[in-house]
Every structure is written in C-alpha cells, then in structure tokens.
XYZ file of C-alpha atoms in Angstrom:
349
model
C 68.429 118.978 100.349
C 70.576 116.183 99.112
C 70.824 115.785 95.520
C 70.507 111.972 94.408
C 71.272 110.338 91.242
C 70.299 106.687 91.195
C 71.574 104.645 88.153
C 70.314 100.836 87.900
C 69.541 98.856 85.231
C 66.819 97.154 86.698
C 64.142 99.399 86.643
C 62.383 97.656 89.618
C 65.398 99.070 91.915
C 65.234 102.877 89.978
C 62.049 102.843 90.896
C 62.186 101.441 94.485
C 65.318 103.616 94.876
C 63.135 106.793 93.876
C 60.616 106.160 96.231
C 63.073 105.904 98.885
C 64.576 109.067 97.998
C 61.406 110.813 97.351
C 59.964 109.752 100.937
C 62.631 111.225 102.789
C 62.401 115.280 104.004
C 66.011 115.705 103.488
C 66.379 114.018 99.928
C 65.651 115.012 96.263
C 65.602 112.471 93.479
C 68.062 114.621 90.873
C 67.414 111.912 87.987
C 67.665 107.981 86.859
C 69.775 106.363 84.608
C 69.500 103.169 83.286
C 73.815 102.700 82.713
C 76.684 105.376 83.536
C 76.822 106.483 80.089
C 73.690 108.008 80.034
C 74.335 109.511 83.586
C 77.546 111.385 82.409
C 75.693 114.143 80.910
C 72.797 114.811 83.807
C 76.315 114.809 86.266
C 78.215 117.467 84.028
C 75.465 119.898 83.775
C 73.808 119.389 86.882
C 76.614 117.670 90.017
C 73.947 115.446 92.159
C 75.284 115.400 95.952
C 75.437 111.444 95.899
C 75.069 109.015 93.314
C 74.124 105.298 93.757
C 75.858 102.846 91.549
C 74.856 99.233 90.165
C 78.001 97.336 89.597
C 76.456 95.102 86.564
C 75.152 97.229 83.493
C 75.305 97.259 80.152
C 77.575 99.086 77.966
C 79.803 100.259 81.095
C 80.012 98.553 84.405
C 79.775 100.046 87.669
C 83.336 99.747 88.800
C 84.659 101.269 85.152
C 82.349 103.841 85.845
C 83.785 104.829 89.167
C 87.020 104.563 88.480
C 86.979 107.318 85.547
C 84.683 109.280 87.702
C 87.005 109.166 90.955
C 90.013 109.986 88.804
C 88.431 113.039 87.204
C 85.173 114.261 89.445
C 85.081 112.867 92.513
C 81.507 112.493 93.946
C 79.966 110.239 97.166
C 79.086 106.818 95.938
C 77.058 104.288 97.630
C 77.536 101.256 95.553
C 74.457 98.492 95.146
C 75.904 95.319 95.765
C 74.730 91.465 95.259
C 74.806 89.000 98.280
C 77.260 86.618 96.361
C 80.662 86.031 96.866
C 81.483 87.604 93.187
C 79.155 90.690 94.371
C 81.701 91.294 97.914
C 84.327 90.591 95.581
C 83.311 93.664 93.286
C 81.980 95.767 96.454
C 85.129 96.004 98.156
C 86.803 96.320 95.299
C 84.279 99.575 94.917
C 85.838 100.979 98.074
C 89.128 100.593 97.153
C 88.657 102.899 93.999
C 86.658 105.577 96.533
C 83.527 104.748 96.925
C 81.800 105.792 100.163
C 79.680 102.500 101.435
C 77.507 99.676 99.871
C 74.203 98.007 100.602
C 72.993 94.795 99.145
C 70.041 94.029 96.386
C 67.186 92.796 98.735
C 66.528 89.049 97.993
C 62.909 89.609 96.987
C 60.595 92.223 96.297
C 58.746 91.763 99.350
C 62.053 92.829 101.542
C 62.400 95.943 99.666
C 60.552 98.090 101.977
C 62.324 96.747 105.014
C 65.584 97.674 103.943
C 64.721 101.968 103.001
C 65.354 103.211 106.483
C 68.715 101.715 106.263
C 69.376 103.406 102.404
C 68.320 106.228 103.233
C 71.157 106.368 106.502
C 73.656 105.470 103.997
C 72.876 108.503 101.791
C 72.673 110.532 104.308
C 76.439 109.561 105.599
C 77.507 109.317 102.031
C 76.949 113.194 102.002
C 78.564 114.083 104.331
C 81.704 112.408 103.437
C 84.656 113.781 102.249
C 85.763 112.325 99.006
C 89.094 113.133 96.775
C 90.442 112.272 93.772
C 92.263 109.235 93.733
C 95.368 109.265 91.042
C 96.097 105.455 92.193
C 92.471 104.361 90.946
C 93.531 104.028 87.302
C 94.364 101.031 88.418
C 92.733 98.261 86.146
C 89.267 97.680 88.188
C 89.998 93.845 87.562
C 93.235 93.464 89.182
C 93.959 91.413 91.808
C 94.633 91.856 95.190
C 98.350 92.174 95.414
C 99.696 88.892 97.540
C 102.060 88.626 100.324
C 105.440 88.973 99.301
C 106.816 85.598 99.774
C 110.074 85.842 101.852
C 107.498 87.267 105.099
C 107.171 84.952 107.853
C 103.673 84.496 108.973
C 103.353 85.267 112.723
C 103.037 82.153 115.043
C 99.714 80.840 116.395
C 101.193 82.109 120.159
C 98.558 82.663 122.148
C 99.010 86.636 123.210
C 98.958 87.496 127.216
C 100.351 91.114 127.027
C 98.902 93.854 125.564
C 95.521 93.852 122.617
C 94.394 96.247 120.499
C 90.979 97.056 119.677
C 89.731 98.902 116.305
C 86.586 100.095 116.055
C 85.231 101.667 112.283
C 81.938 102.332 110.149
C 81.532 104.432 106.677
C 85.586 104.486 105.037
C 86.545 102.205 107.871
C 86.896 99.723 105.436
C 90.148 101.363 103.135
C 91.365 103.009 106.836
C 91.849 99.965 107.540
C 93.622 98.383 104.807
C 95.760 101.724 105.136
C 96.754 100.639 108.424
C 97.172 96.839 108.536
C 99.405 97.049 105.992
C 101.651 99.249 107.354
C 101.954 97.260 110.668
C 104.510 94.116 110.841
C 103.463 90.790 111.568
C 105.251 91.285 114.843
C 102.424 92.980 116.543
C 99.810 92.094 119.503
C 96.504 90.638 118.517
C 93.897 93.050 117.109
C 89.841 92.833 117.175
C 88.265 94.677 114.573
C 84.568 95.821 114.957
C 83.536 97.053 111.438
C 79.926 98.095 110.693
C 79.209 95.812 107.443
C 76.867 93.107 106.574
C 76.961 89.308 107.157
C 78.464 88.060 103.631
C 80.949 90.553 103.355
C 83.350 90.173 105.973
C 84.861 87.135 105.590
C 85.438 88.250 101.629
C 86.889 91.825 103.233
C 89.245 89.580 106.081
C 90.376 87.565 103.314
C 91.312 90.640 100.929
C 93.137 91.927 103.648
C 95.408 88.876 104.605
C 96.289 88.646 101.183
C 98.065 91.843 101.422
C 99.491 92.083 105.186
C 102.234 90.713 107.006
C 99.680 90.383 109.567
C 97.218 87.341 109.765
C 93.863 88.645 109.298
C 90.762 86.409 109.680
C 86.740 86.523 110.105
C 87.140 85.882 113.961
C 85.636 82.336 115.144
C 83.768 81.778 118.592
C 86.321 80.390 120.921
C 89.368 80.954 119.572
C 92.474 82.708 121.341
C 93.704 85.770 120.085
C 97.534 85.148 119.138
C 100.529 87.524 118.359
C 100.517 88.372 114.917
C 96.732 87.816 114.283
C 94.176 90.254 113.144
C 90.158 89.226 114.020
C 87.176 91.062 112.056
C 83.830 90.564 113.954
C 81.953 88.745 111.323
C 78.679 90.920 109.987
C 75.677 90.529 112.018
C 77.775 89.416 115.404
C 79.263 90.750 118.348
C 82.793 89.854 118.676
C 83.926 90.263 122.392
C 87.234 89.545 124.520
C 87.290 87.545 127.295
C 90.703 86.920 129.767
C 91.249 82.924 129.655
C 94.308 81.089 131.173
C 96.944 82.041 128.683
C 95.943 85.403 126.936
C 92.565 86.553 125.590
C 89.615 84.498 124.195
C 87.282 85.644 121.607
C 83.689 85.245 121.807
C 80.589 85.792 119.210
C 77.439 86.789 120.210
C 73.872 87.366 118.555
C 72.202 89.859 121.498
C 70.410 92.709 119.927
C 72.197 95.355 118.187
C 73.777 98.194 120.356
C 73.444 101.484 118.792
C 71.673 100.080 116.181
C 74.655 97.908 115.487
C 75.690 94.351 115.096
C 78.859 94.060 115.340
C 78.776 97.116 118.044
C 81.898 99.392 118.375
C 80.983 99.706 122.130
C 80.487 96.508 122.626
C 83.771 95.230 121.847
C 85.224 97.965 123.454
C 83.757 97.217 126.770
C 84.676 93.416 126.690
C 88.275 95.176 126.402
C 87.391 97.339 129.363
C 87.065 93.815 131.320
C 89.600 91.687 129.883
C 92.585 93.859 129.616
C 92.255 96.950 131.298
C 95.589 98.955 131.259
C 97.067 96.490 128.795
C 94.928 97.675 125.646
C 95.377 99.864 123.103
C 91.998 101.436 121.678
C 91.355 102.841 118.723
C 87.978 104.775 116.666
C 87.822 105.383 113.235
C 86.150 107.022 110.766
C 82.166 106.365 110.316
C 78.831 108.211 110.861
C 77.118 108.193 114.427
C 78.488 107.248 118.295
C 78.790 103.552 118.393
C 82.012 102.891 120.759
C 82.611 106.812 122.100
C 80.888 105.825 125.370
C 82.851 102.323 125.892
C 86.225 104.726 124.575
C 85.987 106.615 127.657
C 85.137 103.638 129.751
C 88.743 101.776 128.889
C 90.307 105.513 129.390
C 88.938 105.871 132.854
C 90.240 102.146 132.976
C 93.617 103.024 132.065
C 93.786 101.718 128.399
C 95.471 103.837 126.000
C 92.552 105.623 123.623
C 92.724 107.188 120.035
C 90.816 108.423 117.555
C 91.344 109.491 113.654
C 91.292 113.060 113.098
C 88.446 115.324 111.267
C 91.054 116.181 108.057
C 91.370 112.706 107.358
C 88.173 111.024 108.395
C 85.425 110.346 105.252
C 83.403 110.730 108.191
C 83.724 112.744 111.334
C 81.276 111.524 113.212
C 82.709 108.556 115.435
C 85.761 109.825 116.142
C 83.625 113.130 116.762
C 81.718 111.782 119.334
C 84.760 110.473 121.044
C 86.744 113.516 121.240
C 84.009 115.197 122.226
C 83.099 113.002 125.625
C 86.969 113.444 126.263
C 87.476 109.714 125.467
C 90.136 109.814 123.153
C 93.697 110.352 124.858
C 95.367 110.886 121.372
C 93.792 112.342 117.801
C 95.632 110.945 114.868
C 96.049 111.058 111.289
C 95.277 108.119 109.073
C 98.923 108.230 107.921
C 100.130 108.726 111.357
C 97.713 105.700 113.109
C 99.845 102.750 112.050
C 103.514 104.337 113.315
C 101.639 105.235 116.443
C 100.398 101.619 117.017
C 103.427 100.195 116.593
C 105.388 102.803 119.046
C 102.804 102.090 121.462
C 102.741 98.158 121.033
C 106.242 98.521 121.413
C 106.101 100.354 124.590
C-alpha cells in the first residue's frame, strides 16, 4: 500500500485529497496536516511513502518546507500548484529543489472529481521514484534563475536542413532536462521537446530554461522553422510535430486526441521525426512513468535515426526508457550525466 500524507491548508482540498486517496485499492491516507510544521512530527515517527505539498501556507511555505526536507529526508513529493503565472513560477521552482511532479488546484469545486484519476497516477509514479538528497537545494527557495552569462552569442535564426534532435520526457523530465540543455552549446541542431505537463506551465518552464542556456529555448509556435541553435517545448495540451519544408524542418501544433493518454505525445513527435528526417535525427527518451514514445523509438531505429534512452540508475522513473529498451528501440542507454556529451559527439558526427 502506498503511504500518503496530504498537507493543505484549505481543508476543502485535505478533504478532497483524502477521498482520492481513500478510493484507490493501492493507497492509504497516512494523515493531514493543515501546514508543514505540524506534518514534521507524523513524518519522523511514522515516514509516509509520498507526501503532497501546498506551496502557500501559513507559518512555513511549501517550497521552505521542501527544501529542509530534501536536504535532510528525502521523500516523493507531488507538489499542488495554482494555474497562475506566480503558481508555475513556484512549481518549477518545486522541481528544481526535488520534488517529483505537480498538478494544479481545480478551478472550481465542481471539477474536483474530474481531475482524481489523474492524482491518483501521479502518486502512484511519485512512488516509485527514486529521490536523493540534494546538498545544492539550500539554495535560497527565492532565488532567481541564474541568467545567461553575457559575453554568449545567441545562435542565429538559420533555418536547420541537417540533422534534428528529438527529446521525449514525463515525471523528472523536467530537471533532466535542464541538466542537459545546459550543458549543450548554442552551436547545436534544432531540438523538439515533448514533455508531459499541463497547458500554463510550459511556456513559464521554456522561459526558465532560456534564461540559463546558451541554447534558445522557446514554447514552440505553429509554423515556425526549426533553426540551429533553437530549442522547441511542445506547449501543454498540444502535439508538436516536424514536418520537411523547403529549407529545413517546420513545426506544426496539433489538438487530435491524446495518444497514450497524452497531449503533447512522446510518440507522436517521434513519428513526425520518423517522416521528416529519417537517418538525419537523433532520438532521445527520458525519464517518466508509462510507454508514450517506445513504439515510435523503434520506428525511427528501423528508419535509421540514431535512438537513446536514460538509464534505470539515473532515471526518477524507469518506466519510459524501460519500455524502450525493452522493445529493442533504444540503440544506446545513457546516463543523465553522460546524455549531453553524447549529443553533442553525435551532432557533431
């Protein structure tokens, strides 16, 4: 059974949160708290398997709260986030100090049974992830997002007709992939990003990110051609796709129904790749809970395309890159610290 300590201060959401615990076979509610202070002694004498955290409270907020609990005893968080830009702001900043996912306060009371299924999937990958202590997250949880140093040259808007490569991520993508882009120079081919995560949060997560690559990162726009030097996140709730135009690649949004439950899909994406550049792209899975892109991996491997995917030892989740390995899809498996060296050697190639 997995252990779950909810702490809210709205005692609509404890109690909504209870009953979604409480409803599932798999799940035990271990205790409510109303703030993280009262919650420190039910965690020391009794270690719930996943804890769900409110970001506003009163007498210690939800990101002081994780930090001190990530430096000292690391647990699975799944953070409960607002649908304003201050709430991504606070989210992502959650996964930066190590906490596992997020889902957003429903808008009303009448959406709150709507969005349980989709809780209760999060808890469930939450406990399965592997989570460490992080030394770097005494960081002070209201610092900024460090900016580019100014002496790097932003890459030029030149439209990209070699190789692409494609990045496809769910539960810890989101800190895999700051691990990587900011490793990488801005002299790289275009990349196309398909991370699982809600509309609202991307464009806050793409913007985070260019503020500390050498790379240009952007939400990705219908239209638009993928250029050298550019990185494109498939905003939440779309499909991004590739498509071969007259001087490079051209990307495209689309609302069709989810694929593997998904929107943006992992397979998806990679299958527009399949098309558009064949032998010429570079594919890569990350870490994240379920299947979404291991088919479409070993479709672009039978097409030629070069396929990886992150290892077990240093995936939150294993089961992506998992499923991948295990259709025979992925020519390479890598470690996070190994994936953005192995990029570039193979851009470079």
């Amino acid at each position: 059974m997995i252990k779950v300590l909810v702490i809210d201060d709205s005692a609509v959401m404890r109690a909504f949160l209870g009953r979604v615990v409480g409803s599932q076979p798999d799940m035990e509610l271990a205790g409510v708290a109303s703030d993280p202070l009262l919650a420190i002694d039910r965690i020391r004498r009794s270690p719930p398997d996943v804890i769900t955290l409110d970001v506003e409270m009163p007498r210690m907020n939800g990101l002081e709260f994780l930090r001190k609990l990530m430096a000292v005893r690391p647990l699975p968080v799944v953070m409960v986030s607002s649908l304003t830009q201050q709430g991504a702001e606070a989210t992502l900043r959650a996964l930066e100090l190590g906490a596992v996912d997020f889902f957003p306060k429903p808008a009303s009371l009448e959406a709150l049974d709507a969005v349980g299924p989709g809780i209760a999937e999060k808890i469930r990958a939450a406990a399965q992830a592997r989570v460490g202590r992080h030394d770097w997250a005494a960081a002070n949880t209201n610092a900024s997002v460090p900016l580019r140093p100014v002496a790097v040259a932003r890459p030029s808007a030149r439209p990209a007709s070699g190789s692409i490569i494609g990045i496809g991520a769910s539960t810890g993508g989101v800190e895999a992939l700051r691990h990587i882009l900011t490793q990488l120079p801005a002299a790289m081919p275009p990349i196309v990003i398909a991370q699982h995560m809600l509309p609202g949060f991307t464009e806050t997560f793409a913007r985070r990110l260019d503020a500390s690559c050498e790379l240009s990162v952007q939400e990705a726009r219908d239209g638009e051609e993928a250029c050298e030097g550019g990185v494109y996140v498939a905003p939440g709730g779309r499909h991004l796709l590739v498509q071969r135009s007259a001087t490079g690649y051209r990307l495209r949004l689309s609302d069709d129904p989810p694929v593997n439950r998904h929107r943006p899909s992992v397979d998806t994406l990679f299958r527009s790749l399949a098309q558009a550049a064949g032998t010429r792209c570079i594919a890569l899975i990350l870490t994240g809970m379920g299947a979404d892109g291991a088919e479409a991996l070993l479709e672009l491997r039978h097409g030629g395309a070069t396929t990886l995917a992150q290892d077990e030892a240093s995936s939150v989740v294993f089961g992506m890159p998992r499923q991948a390995i295990a259709l025979g899809a992925a020519q390479e498996i890598v470690g996070l610290d190994q994936v953005a060296a192995r990029l570039l050697a193979l851009a470079a190639g």
